[in-house]
CSV table of C-alpha atoms in Angstrom, one decimal:
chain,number,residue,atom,x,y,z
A,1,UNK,CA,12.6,4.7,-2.2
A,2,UNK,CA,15.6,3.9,-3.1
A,3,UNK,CA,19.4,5.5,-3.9
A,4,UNK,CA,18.7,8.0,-0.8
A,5,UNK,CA,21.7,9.9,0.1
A,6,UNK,CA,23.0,13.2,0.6
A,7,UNK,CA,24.8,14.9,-1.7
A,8,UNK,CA,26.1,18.2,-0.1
A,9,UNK,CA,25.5,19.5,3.9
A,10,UNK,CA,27.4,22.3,4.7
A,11,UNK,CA,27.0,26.2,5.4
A,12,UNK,CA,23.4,25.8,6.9
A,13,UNK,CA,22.2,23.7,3.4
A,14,UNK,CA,21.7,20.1,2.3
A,15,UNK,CA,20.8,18.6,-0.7
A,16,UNK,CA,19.1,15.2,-0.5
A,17,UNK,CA,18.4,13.0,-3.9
A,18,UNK,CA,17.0,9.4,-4.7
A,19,UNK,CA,16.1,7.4,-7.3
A,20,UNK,CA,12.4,8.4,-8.9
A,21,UNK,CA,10.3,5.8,-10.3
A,22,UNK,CA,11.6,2.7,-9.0
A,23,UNK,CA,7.7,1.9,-7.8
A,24,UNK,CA,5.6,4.4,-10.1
A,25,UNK,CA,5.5,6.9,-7.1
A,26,UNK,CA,4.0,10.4,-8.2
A,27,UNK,CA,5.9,12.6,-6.1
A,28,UNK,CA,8.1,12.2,-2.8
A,29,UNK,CA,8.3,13.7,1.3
A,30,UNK,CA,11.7,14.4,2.7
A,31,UNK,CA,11.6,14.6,6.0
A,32,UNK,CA,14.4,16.3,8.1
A,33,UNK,CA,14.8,16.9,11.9
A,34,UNK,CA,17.5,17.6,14.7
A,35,UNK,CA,18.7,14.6,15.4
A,36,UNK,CA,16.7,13.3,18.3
A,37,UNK,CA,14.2,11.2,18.8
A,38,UNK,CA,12.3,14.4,20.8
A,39,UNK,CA,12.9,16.7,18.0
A,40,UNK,CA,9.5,17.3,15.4
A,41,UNK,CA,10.1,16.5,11.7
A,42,UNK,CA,10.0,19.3,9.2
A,43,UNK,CA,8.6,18.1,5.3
A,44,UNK,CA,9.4,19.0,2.4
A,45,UNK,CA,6.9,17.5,-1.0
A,46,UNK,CA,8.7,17.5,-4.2
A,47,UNK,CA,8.0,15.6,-7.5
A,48,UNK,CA,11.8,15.3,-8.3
A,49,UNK,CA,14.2,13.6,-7.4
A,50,UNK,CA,16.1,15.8,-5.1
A,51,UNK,CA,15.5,18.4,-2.1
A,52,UNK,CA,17.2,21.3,-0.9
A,53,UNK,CA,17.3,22.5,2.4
A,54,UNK,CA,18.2,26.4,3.1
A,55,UNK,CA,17.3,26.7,6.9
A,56,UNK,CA,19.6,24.5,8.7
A,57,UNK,CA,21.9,25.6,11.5
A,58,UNK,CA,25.5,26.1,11.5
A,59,UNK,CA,27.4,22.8,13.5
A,60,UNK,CA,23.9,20.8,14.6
A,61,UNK,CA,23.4,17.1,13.6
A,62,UNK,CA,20.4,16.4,11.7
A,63,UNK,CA,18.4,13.5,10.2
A,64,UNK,CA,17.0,13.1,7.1
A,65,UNK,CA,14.2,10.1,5.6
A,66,UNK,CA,11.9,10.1,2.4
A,67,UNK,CA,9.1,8.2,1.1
A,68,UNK,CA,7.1,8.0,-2.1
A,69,UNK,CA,3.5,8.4,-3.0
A,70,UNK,CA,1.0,6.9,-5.2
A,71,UNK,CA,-2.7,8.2,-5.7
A,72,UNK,CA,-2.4,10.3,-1.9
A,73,UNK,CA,-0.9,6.9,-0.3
A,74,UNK,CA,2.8,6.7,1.1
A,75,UNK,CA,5.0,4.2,0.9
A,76,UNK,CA,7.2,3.5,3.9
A,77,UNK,CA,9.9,5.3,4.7
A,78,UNK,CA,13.7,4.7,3.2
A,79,UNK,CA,16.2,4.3,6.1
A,80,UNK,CA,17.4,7.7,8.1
A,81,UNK,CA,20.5,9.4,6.9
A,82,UNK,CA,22.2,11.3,9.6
């Protein structure tokens, strides 16, 4: 997936948005965590090209990756945005 970035984090929210059929994917995962290796990944499955996350707290780092799909198979992931 490509174009990944994040548009606005601030407040407790984030939106996330990337380029949409670049491969013919059907729909994408964004994938967000604490930043941390230790820390379990939250998803989020979209069809668009953007995500928006409400649940975030206040002053704590995260990280952020997405990956397409095609027919129930993902792709790799795009690089982690922090």
């Amino acid at each position: 997936v490509a174009g990944f970035e994040v548009e606005t984090a601030k407040g407790g929210k984030a939106t996330f948005s990337w380029q949409t059929d670049a491969k013919g994917f059907e729909s994408y995962r964004l994938q967000y965590r604490k930043k941390g290796a230790g820390n379990e990944w939250f998803s989020i499955d979209t069809k668009q090209g953007e995500a928006k996350i409400f649940d975030l707290e206040k002053d704590t780092d995260y990280e952020a990756r997405v990956q397409g799909e095609v027919k129930g198979a993902y792709g790799p992931y795009s690089q982690i945005l922090t």
